[in-house]
Amino acid sequence: MTARLIDGKAFAAALRERIAGAVATLNRAHGLQPGLAVVLVGEDPASTIYVRSKGEATHAAGMLSVTERLPADTPEAELLALVGRLNRDPRIHGILVQMPLPPQINANAVIAAIDPAKDVDGFHVENAGRLAVGLPAMVPCTPLGCMMMLRDVLGELRGRSALVIGRSNIVGRPMAQLLVAADCTVTVAHSRTRDLPGECRRAEILVAAVGRPELVRGDWIRPGATVIDVGMNRIPGDQPGKTRLVGDVAFAEARAVAGAITPVPGGVGPMTIACLLANTVTAACRQGGIAVPALA
Ligand code: GUN
């Protein structure tokens, strides 16, 4: 069997088109232009690229895009003051502070300072708690994108066995919560899991989010399973000085066994930015007391 490729790039492009349509309608019908502020502290090269892409995508969808760049030695109090100003700015409906932050800044303090209604990353404990107890919440973008792709591939998720590898606050934990909310039977594996291959072989849905290049081998995968690879790992390439991007799953091996699989790149990555835009529209509507348009 050769698995169906889950084309995250095409999926994200279609979602972004629907978002742009919803933004145009909000503008016309309610005079509302959703606004997203992205804050970058320092000049980490990967973060710089991500922040530029987020700004461009926001603008392309017809939303207000504000990018705030602060030097790497910015004191925590200064960043907190900026977050406070953005919380009070009525043009801004979503705030994202790009991680990682420099060592003098406590990321948890910054996340706690963001108005939960504007927390389009879904990192604030209020949003994490709301997700955990089944209340409407801002949901972290990467797991949200994974759920959209899973629903597209599988339709009904109820009753399926799912394994999430990784327990980060950004991906693994919220992913597990979303799968539980969709009535899956969910196992969370991590670095202390005793029999990871065995856990994988039981899973109809496998989500790998550990940041270990090609950890999951083809013979760990249950035949026909749906595999979502969140990993983005740079490893040495075939030529000297070159690198290549691989996921947490050994793609060629897995593709021969799985029913459907996301590639890296071109799978989960493009969906994360599209879901950030979707969250910004959701946040703007909730703040404006307007019904949230269906985007998924
Ligand atoms: N750094 C890497 N991924 C993310 C993300 O999803 N949100 C934020 N704020 N920072 C990140």
mmCIF file of C-alpha atoms and ligand atoms in Angstrom:
data_model
loop_
_atom_site.group_PDB
_atom_site.id
_atom_site.type_symbol
_atom_site.label_atom_id
_atom_site.label_comp_id
_atom_site.label_asym_id
_atom_site.label_seq_id
_atom_site.Cartn_x
_atom_site.Cartn_y
_atom_site.Cartn_z
ATOM 1 C CA MET A 1 0.000 0.000 0.000
ATOM 2 C CA THR A 2 1.156 3.557 -0.700
ATOM 3 C CA ALA A 3 -0.394 6.084 1.624
ATOM 4 C CA ARG A 4 -2.449 8.992 0.394
ATOM 5 C CA LEU A 5 -0.454 12.221 0.736
ATOM 6 C CA ILE A 6 -2.191 14.833 2.874
ATOM 7 C CA ASP A 7 -1.411 18.054 1.018
ATOM 8 C CA GLY A 8 -1.221 20.663 3.786
ATOM 9 C CA LYS A 9 -0.134 23.319 1.343
ATOM 10 C CA ALA A 10 -3.256 22.982 -0.808
ATOM 11 C CA PHE A 11 -5.459 22.586 2.272
ATOM 12 C CA ALA A 12 -3.994 25.758 3.812
ATOM 13 C CA ALA A 13 -4.371 27.700 0.537
ATOM 14 C CA ALA A 14 -8.078 26.790 0.391
ATOM 15 C CA LEU A 15 -8.544 27.741 4.061
ATOM 16 C CA ARG A 16 -6.793 31.085 3.518
ATOM 17 C CA GLU A 17 -9.108 31.808 0.603
ATOM 18 C CA ARG A 18 -12.155 31.143 2.796
ATOM 19 C CA ILE A 19 -10.665 33.391 5.481
ATOM 20 C CA ALA A 20 -10.101 36.216 2.985
ATOM 21 C CA GLY A 21 -13.757 35.875 1.918
ATOM 22 C CA ALA A 22 -14.925 35.993 5.552
ATOM 23 C CA VAL A 23 -12.756 39.060 6.223
ATOM 24 C CA ALA A 24 -14.240 40.869 3.207
ATOM 25 C CA THR A 25 -17.761 40.061 4.469
ATOM 26 C CA LEU A 26 -16.954 41.257 8.007
ATOM 27 C CA ASN A 27 -15.616 44.489 6.571
ATOM 28 C CA ARG A 28 -18.647 45.050 4.352
ATOM 29 C CA ALA A 29 -21.360 43.974 6.775
ATOM 30 C CA HIS A 30 -19.930 45.137 10.097
ATOM 31 C CA GLY A 31 -17.121 47.610 9.290
ATOM 32 C CA LEU A 32 -14.785 45.210 11.094
ATOM 33 C CA GLN A 33 -11.200 44.603 9.979
ATOM 34 C CA PRO A 34 -9.557 41.876 12.100
ATOM 35 C CA GLY A 35 -6.106 42.968 13.278
ATOM 36 C CA LEU A 36 -3.137 40.803 14.312
ATOM 37 C CA ALA A 37 -0.037 42.060 16.137
ATOM 38 C CA VAL A 38 3.071 39.871 16.035
ATOM 39 C CA VAL A 39 5.916 40.689 18.410
ATOM 40 C CA LEU A 40 9.483 39.583 17.702
ATOM 41 C CA VAL A 41 12.214 40.074 20.305
ATOM 42 C CA GLY A 42 15.724 39.664 18.906
ATOM 43 C CA GLU A 43 16.882 38.379 15.541
ATOM 44 C CA ASP A 44 16.702 34.591 15.679
ATOM 45 C CA PRO A 45 16.858 33.679 11.956
ATOM 46 C CA ALA A 46 14.068 31.068 12.005
ATOM 47 C CA SER A 47 11.796 33.350 14.074
ATOM 48 C CA THR A 48 12.502 36.263 11.720
ATOM 49 C CA ILE A 49 11.334 34.177 8.743
ATOM 50 C CA TYR A 50 8.221 32.913 10.593
ATOM 51 C CA VAL A 51 7.259 36.433 11.687
ATOM 52 C CA ARG A 52 7.658 37.799 8.160
ATOM 53 C CA SER A 53 5.488 34.976 6.758
ATOM 54 C CA LYS A 54 2.811 35.596 9.397
ATOM 55 C CA GLY A 55 2.726 39.318 8.574
ATOM 56 C CA GLU A 56 2.494 38.687 4.826
ATOM 57 C CA ALA A 57 -0.270 36.101 5.226
ATOM 58 C CA THR A 58 -2.256 38.417 7.519
ATOM 59 C CA HIS A 59 -2.011 41.270 5.033
ATOM 60 C CA ALA A 60 -2.879 38.999 2.086
ATOM 61 C CA ALA A 61 -6.090 37.941 3.864
ATOM 62 C CA GLY A 62 -7.190 41.587 4.082
ATOM 63 C CA MET A 63 -6.514 41.973 7.788
ATOM 64 C CA LEU A 64 -4.564 44.640 9.633
ATOM 65 C CA SER A 65 -1.024 43.366 10.238
ATOM 66 C CA VAL A 66 1.216 45.018 12.829
ATOM 67 C CA THR A 67 4.731 43.715 13.457
ATOM 68 C CA GLU A 68 6.611 44.982 16.513
ATOM 69 C CA ARG A 69 10.353 44.263 16.496
ATOM 70 C CA LEU A 70 12.293 44.745 19.726
ATOM 71 C CA PRO A 71 16.053 44.335 20.321
ATOM 72 C CA ALA A 72 17.353 41.106 21.892
ATOM 73 C CA ASP A 73 18.326 42.916 25.140
ATOM 74 C CA THR A 74 14.802 44.304 25.738
ATOM 75 C CA PRO A 75 13.950 44.113 29.469
ATOM 76 C CA GLU A 76 10.923 42.005 30.408
ATOM 77 C CA ALA A 77 9.106 45.075 31.779
ATOM 78 C CA GLU A 78 9.326 46.769 28.389
ATOM 79 C CA LEU A 79 7.820 43.770 26.588
ATOM 80 C CA LEU A 80 5.058 43.557 29.216
ATOM 81 C CA ALA A 81 4.309 47.253 28.674
ATOM 82 C CA LEU A 82 4.021 46.665 24.902
ATOM 83 C CA VAL A 83 1.667 43.715 25.484
ATOM 84 C CA GLY A 84 -0.430 45.982 27.732
ATOM 85 C CA ARG A 85 -0.678 48.600 24.979
ATOM 86 C CA LEU A 86 -1.713 45.959 22.426
ATOM 87 C CA ASN A 87 -4.307 44.587 24.886
ATOM 88 C CA ARG A 88 -5.880 48.061 24.998
ATOM 89 C CA ASP A 89 -5.611 48.802 21.246
ATOM 90 C CA PRO A 90 -9.096 48.386 19.703
ATOM 91 C CA ARG A 91 -7.645 47.808 16.195
ATOM 92 C CA ILE A 92 -5.817 44.707 17.440
ATOM 93 C CA HIS A 93 -7.860 41.525 18.006
ATOM 94 C CA GLY A 94 -5.007 39.010 18.148
ATOM 95 C CA ILE A 95 -1.566 39.155 19.785
ATOM 96 C CA LEU A 96 1.248 36.684 19.141
ATOM 97 C CA VAL A 97 4.612 36.977 20.889
ATOM 98 C CA GLN A 98 7.042 34.830 18.898
ATOM 99 C CA MET A 99 8.842 32.142 20.925
ATOM 100 C CA PRO A 100 11.545 31.485 21.971
ATOM 101 C CA LEU A 101 12.238 34.647 23.949
ATOM 102 C CA PRO A 102 15.701 35.788 25.121
ATOM 103 C CA PRO A 103 16.802 34.441 28.526
ATOM 104 C CA GLN A 104 16.132 37.657 30.512
ATOM 105 C CA ILE A 105 12.424 37.341 29.684
ATOM 106 C CA ASN A 106 10.081 34.890 31.431
ATOM 107 C CA ALA A 107 7.860 33.496 28.667
ATOM 108 C CA ASN A 108 5.153 32.434 31.139
ATOM 109 C CA ALA A 109 4.893 35.984 32.503
ATOM 110 C CA VAL A 110 4.496 37.329 28.967
ATOM 111 C CA ILE A 111 1.834 34.758 28.029
ATOM 112 C CA ALA A 112 -0.033 35.534 31.270
ATOM 113 C CA ALA A 113 -0.035 39.248 30.387
ATOM 114 C CA ILE A 114 -1.841 38.731 27.056
ATOM 115 C CA ASP A 115 -5.603 39.332 27.201
ATOM 116 C CA PRO A 116 -7.017 35.762 26.864
ATOM 117 C CA ALA A 117 -9.555 37.077 24.326
ATOM 118 C CA LYS A 118 -6.633 38.212 22.105
ATOM 119 C CA ASP A 119 -4.469 35.130 22.736
ATOM 120 C CA VAL A 120 -4.563 33.726 19.185
ATOM 121 C CA ASP A 121 -1.790 31.241 20.092
ATOM 122 C CA GLY A 122 -4.062 29.692 22.736
ATOM 123 C CA PHE A 123 -1.134 29.564 25.179
ATOM 124 C CA HIS A 124 -2.734 31.476 28.105
ATOM 125 C CA VAL A 125 -3.723 29.213 31.030
ATOM 126 C CA GLU A 126 -7.286 30.480 30.731
ATOM 127 C CA ASN A 127 -7.482 29.149 27.171
ATOM 128 C CA ALA A 128 -5.651 25.905 28.050
ATOM 129 C CA GLY A 129 -8.084 25.433 30.952
ATOM 130 C CA ARG A 130 -11.142 26.206 28.842
ATOM 131 C CA LEU A 131 -9.998 23.663 26.246
ATOM 132 C CA ALA A 132 -9.443 21.088 29.003
ATOM 133 C CA VAL A 133 -12.972 21.487 30.422
ATOM 134 C CA GLY A 134 -14.683 21.700 27.029
ATOM 135 C CA LEU A 135 -15.531 25.428 26.962
ATOM 136 C CA PRO A 136 -15.044 27.618 23.864
ATOM 137 C CA ALA A 137 -11.352 28.596 23.798
ATOM 138 C CA MET A 138 -8.657 29.972 21.552
ATOM 139 C CA VAL A 139 -7.035 26.714 20.387
ATOM 140 C CA PRO A 140 -3.282 26.512 19.594
ATOM 141 C CA CYS A 141 -2.798 26.798 15.833
ATOM 142 C CA THR A 142 -0.794 23.647 15.069
ATOM 143 C CA PRO A 143 -3.156 21.166 16.782
ATOM 144 C CA LEU A 144 -6.130 23.017 15.271
ATOM 145 C CA GLY A 145 -4.646 22.515 11.791
ATOM 146 C CA CYS A 146 -3.966 18.831 12.534
ATOM 147 C CA MET A 147 -7.612 18.313 13.560
ATOM 148 C CA MET A 148 -8.871 19.936 10.359
ATOM 149 C CA MET A 149 -6.721 17.606 8.255
ATOM 150 C CA LEU A 150 -7.754 14.539 10.289
ATOM 151 C CA ARG A 151 -11.451 15.375 9.866
ATOM 152 C CA ASP A 152 -10.929 15.895 6.137
ATOM 153 C CA VAL A 153 -9.193 12.522 5.710
ATOM 154 C CA LEU A 154 -11.237 10.407 8.110
ATOM 155 C CA GLY A 155 -14.573 12.168 8.507
ATOM 156 C CA GLU A 156 -15.964 11.005 11.845
ATOM 157 C CA LEU A 157 -13.232 10.512 14.459
ATOM 158 C CA ARG A 158 -15.455 9.045 17.212
ATOM 159 C CA GLY A 159 -14.140 5.843 18.777
ATOM 160 C CA ARG A 160 -10.810 5.806 16.935
ATOM 161 C CA SER A 161 -7.598 5.016 18.790
ATOM 162 C CA ALA A 162 -5.114 7.892 18.691
ATOM 163 C CA LEU A 163 -1.522 8.187 19.854
ATOM 164 C CA VAL A 164 0.084 11.582 20.403
ATOM 165 C CA ILE A 165 3.863 11.455 20.760
ATOM 166 C CA GLY A 166 4.989 14.527 22.716
ATOM 167 C CA ARG A 167 3.437 16.443 25.618
ATOM 168 C CA SER A 168 4.409 20.060 24.914
ATOM 169 C CA ASN A 169 2.009 22.857 25.841
ATOM 170 C CA ILE A 170 2.128 24.085 22.232
ATOM 171 C CA VAL A 171 1.248 20.835 20.426
ATOM 172 C CA GLY A 172 1.067 17.516 22.316
ATOM 173 C CA ARG A 173 -1.209 18.414 25.242
ATOM 174 C CA PRO A 174 -3.756 20.494 23.304
ATOM 175 C CA MET A 175 -3.711 17.892 20.498
ATOM 176 C CA ALA A 176 -4.639 15.196 23.025
ATOM 177 C CA GLN A 177 -7.420 17.406 24.439
ATOM 178 C CA LEU A 178 -8.879 17.991 20.971
ATOM 179 C CA LEU A 179 -8.815 14.272 20.156
ATOM 180 C CA VAL A 180 -10.541 13.465 23.465
ATOM 181 C CA ALA A 181 -13.158 16.131 22.690
ATOM 182 C CA ALA A 182 -13.687 14.362 19.325
ATOM 183 C CA ASP A 183 -14.401 11.096 21.226
ATOM 184 C CA CYS A 184 -11.135 9.362 20.290
ATOM 185 C CA THR A 185 -9.437 6.968 22.702
ATOM 186 C CA VAL A 186 -6.194 8.837 23.298
ATOM 187 C CA THR A 187 -2.762 7.816 24.538
ATOM 188 C CA VAL A 188 0.008 10.368 25.100
ATOM 189 C CA ALA A 189 3.546 9.026 24.693
ATOM 190 C CA HIS A 190 6.721 10.819 25.759
ATOM 191 C CA SER A 191 10.395 10.297 26.528
ATOM 192 C CA ARG A 192 9.604 7.916 29.428
ATOM 193 C CA THR A 193 7.169 5.725 27.460
ATOM 194 C CA ARG A 194 8.330 2.097 27.764
ATOM 195 C CA ASP A 195 7.188 0.555 24.490
ATOM 196 C CA LEU A 196 6.802 3.317 21.922
ATOM 197 C CA PRO A 197 6.772 0.968 18.882
ATOM 198 C CA GLY A 198 4.000 -1.088 20.529
ATOM 199 C CA GLU A 199 1.955 2.033 21.352
ATOM 200 C CA CYS A 200 2.331 3.210 17.743
ATOM 201 C CA ARG A 201 1.177 -0.161 16.338
ATOM 202 C CA ARG A 202 -2.156 0.169 18.188
ATOM 203 C CA ALA A 203 -2.957 3.643 16.837
ATOM 204 C CA GLU A 204 -5.374 4.339 13.984
ATOM 205 C CA ILE A 205 -4.325 7.995 14.283
ATOM 206 C CA LEU A 206 -0.683 8.800 15.004
ATOM 207 C CA VAL A 207 0.447 12.372 15.699
ATOM 208 C CA ALA A 208 4.216 12.784 16.119
ATOM 209 C CA ALA A 209 5.339 16.014 17.803
ATOM 210 C CA VAL A 210 8.616 15.334 19.605
ATOM 211 C CA GLY A 211 11.312 17.012 17.512
ATOM 212 C CA ARG A 212 13.347 13.798 16.993
ATOM 213 C CA PRO A 213 14.305 13.301 13.330
ATOM 214 C CA GLU A 214 12.734 10.172 11.804
ATOM 215 C CA LEU A 215 12.104 8.601 15.214
ATOM 216 C CA VAL A 216 8.980 6.716 14.091
ATOM 217 C CA ARG A 217 9.880 3.844 11.768
ATOM 218 C CA GLY A 218 7.707 2.268 9.085
ATOM 219 C CA ASP A 219 7.314 -1.036 10.944
ATOM 220 C CA TRP A 220 5.927 0.820 14.000
ATOM 221 C CA ILE A 221 2.912 1.982 12.018
ATOM 222 C CA ARG A 222 -0.421 0.167 12.002
ATOM 223 C CA PRO A 223 -1.331 -0.676 8.381
ATOM 224 C CA GLY A 224 -3.777 1.917 7.049
ATOM 225 C CA ALA A 225 -3.194 4.395 9.912
ATOM 226 C CA THR A 226 -3.417 8.147 9.417
ATOM 227 C CA VAL A 227 -0.067 9.746 10.281
ATOM 228 C CA ILE A 228 0.317 13.451 11.092
ATOM 229 C CA ASP A 229 3.957 14.496 11.325
ATOM 230 C CA VAL A 230 4.426 17.762 13.220
ATOM 231 C CA GLY A 231 8.241 17.433 13.369
ATOM 232 C CA MET A 232 10.453 20.014 11.612
ATOM 233 C CA ASN A 233 14.033 18.849 12.095
ATOM 234 C CA ARG A 234 17.076 20.140 10.214
ATOM 235 C CA ILE A 235 19.648 17.407 9.599
ATOM 236 C CA PRO A 236 22.855 17.319 7.513
ATOM 237 C CA GLY A 237 22.057 16.938 3.809
ATOM 238 C CA ASP A 238 23.671 14.769 1.118
ATOM 239 C CA GLN A 239 26.116 17.518 0.112
ATOM 240 C CA PRO A 240 28.654 19.135 2.469
ATOM 241 C CA GLY A 241 27.341 22.277 4.174
ATOM 242 C CA LYS A 242 23.742 21.571 3.105
ATOM 243 C CA THR A 243 20.903 20.643 5.433
ATOM 244 C CA ARG A 244 17.510 19.111 4.805
ATOM 245 C CA LEU A 245 14.244 19.243 6.655
ATOM 246 C CA VAL A 246 12.769 15.974 7.969
ATOM 247 C CA GLY A 247 9.883 15.143 10.246
ATOM 248 C CA ASP A 248 9.600 12.917 13.316
ATOM 249 C CA VAL A 249 8.497 10.047 11.035
ATOM 250 C CA ALA A 250 10.712 8.134 8.569
ATOM 251 C CA PHE A 251 8.586 9.252 5.635
ATOM 252 C CA ALA A 252 9.480 6.766 2.863
ATOM 253 C CA GLU A 253 9.098 3.754 5.190
ATOM 254 C CA ALA A 254 5.891 5.068 6.730
ATOM 255 C CA ARG A 255 4.324 5.878 3.386
ATOM 256 C CA ALA A 256 4.491 2.207 2.404
ATOM 257 C CA VAL A 257 2.384 1.180 5.434
ATOM 258 C CA ALA A 258 0.094 4.099 6.385
ATOM 259 C CA GLY A 259 -3.264 4.907 4.833
ATOM 260 C CA ALA A 260 -2.579 8.649 4.731
ATOM 261 C CA ILE A 261 0.400 10.766 5.802
ATOM 262 C CA THR A 262 1.499 14.411 5.908
ATOM 263 C CA PRO A 263 4.824 15.182 4.201
ATOM 264 C CA VAL A 264 7.537 17.406 5.713
ATOM 265 C CA PRO A 265 7.702 20.081 4.424
ATOM 266 C CA GLY A 266 4.268 20.799 2.981
ATOM 267 C CA GLY A 267 2.097 19.067 5.573
ATOM 268 C CA VAL A 268 1.360 20.552 8.988
ATOM 269 C CA GLY A 269 3.559 23.686 8.586
ATOM 270 C CA PRO A 270 1.396 25.649 6.123
ATOM 271 C CA MET A 271 -1.718 24.850 8.178
ATOM 272 C CA THR A 272 -0.278 26.532 11.281
ATOM 273 C CA ILE A 273 -0.228 30.000 9.699
ATOM 274 C CA ALA A 274 -3.664 29.506 8.116
ATOM 275 C CA CYS A 275 -5.051 28.582 11.559
ATOM 276 C CA LEU A 276 -3.444 31.680 13.080
ATOM 277 C CA LEU A 277 -5.474 33.747 10.607
ATOM 278 C CA ALA A 278 -8.601 31.725 11.418
ATOM 279 C CA ASN A 279 -8.046 32.322 15.147
ATOM 280 C CA THR A 280 -7.659 36.056 14.514
ATOM 281 C CA VAL A 281 -11.008 36.141 12.685
ATOM 282 C CA THR A 282 -12.591 34.142 15.544
ATOM 283 C CA ALA A 283 -11.114 36.514 18.148
ATOM 284 C CA ALA A 284 -12.264 39.620 16.241
ATOM 285 C CA CYS A 285 -15.825 38.300 15.912
ATOM 286 C CA ARG A 286 -16.052 37.311 19.583
ATOM 287 C CA GLN A 287 -14.729 40.722 20.649
ATOM 288 C CA GLY A 288 -17.216 42.446 18.323
ATOM 289 C CA GLY A 289 -20.181 40.313 19.428
ATOM 290 C CA ILE A 290 -20.521 38.987 15.860
ATOM 291 C CA ALA A 291 -21.290 35.351 14.939
ATOM 292 C CA VAL A 292 -18.069 33.520 14.077
ATOM 293 C CA PRO A 293 -18.140 32.409 10.405
ATOM 294 C CA ALA A 294 -17.609 28.706 9.687
ATOM 295 C CA LEU A 295 -14.100 28.423 8.233
ATOM 296 C CA ALA A 296 -13.145 24.748 8.592
HETATM 297 N N1 GUN B 1 7.542 29.650 17.869
HETATM 298 C C1 GUN B 1 7.413 28.508 17.147
HETATM 299 N N2 GUN B 1 6.108 28.194 16.959
HETATM 300 C C2 GUN B 1 5.396 29.166 17.572
HETATM 301 C C3 GUN B 1 3.997 29.400 17.714
HETATM 302 O O1 GUN B 1 3.134 28.643 17.252
HETATM 303 N N3 GUN B 1 3.658 30.529 18.419
HETATM 304 C C4 GUN B 1 4.593 31.354 18.959
HETATM 305 N N4 GUN B 1 4.162 32.425 19.635
HETATM 306 N N5 GUN B 1 5.895 31.164 18.834
HETATM 307 C C5 GUN B 1 6.290 30.074 18.139
#
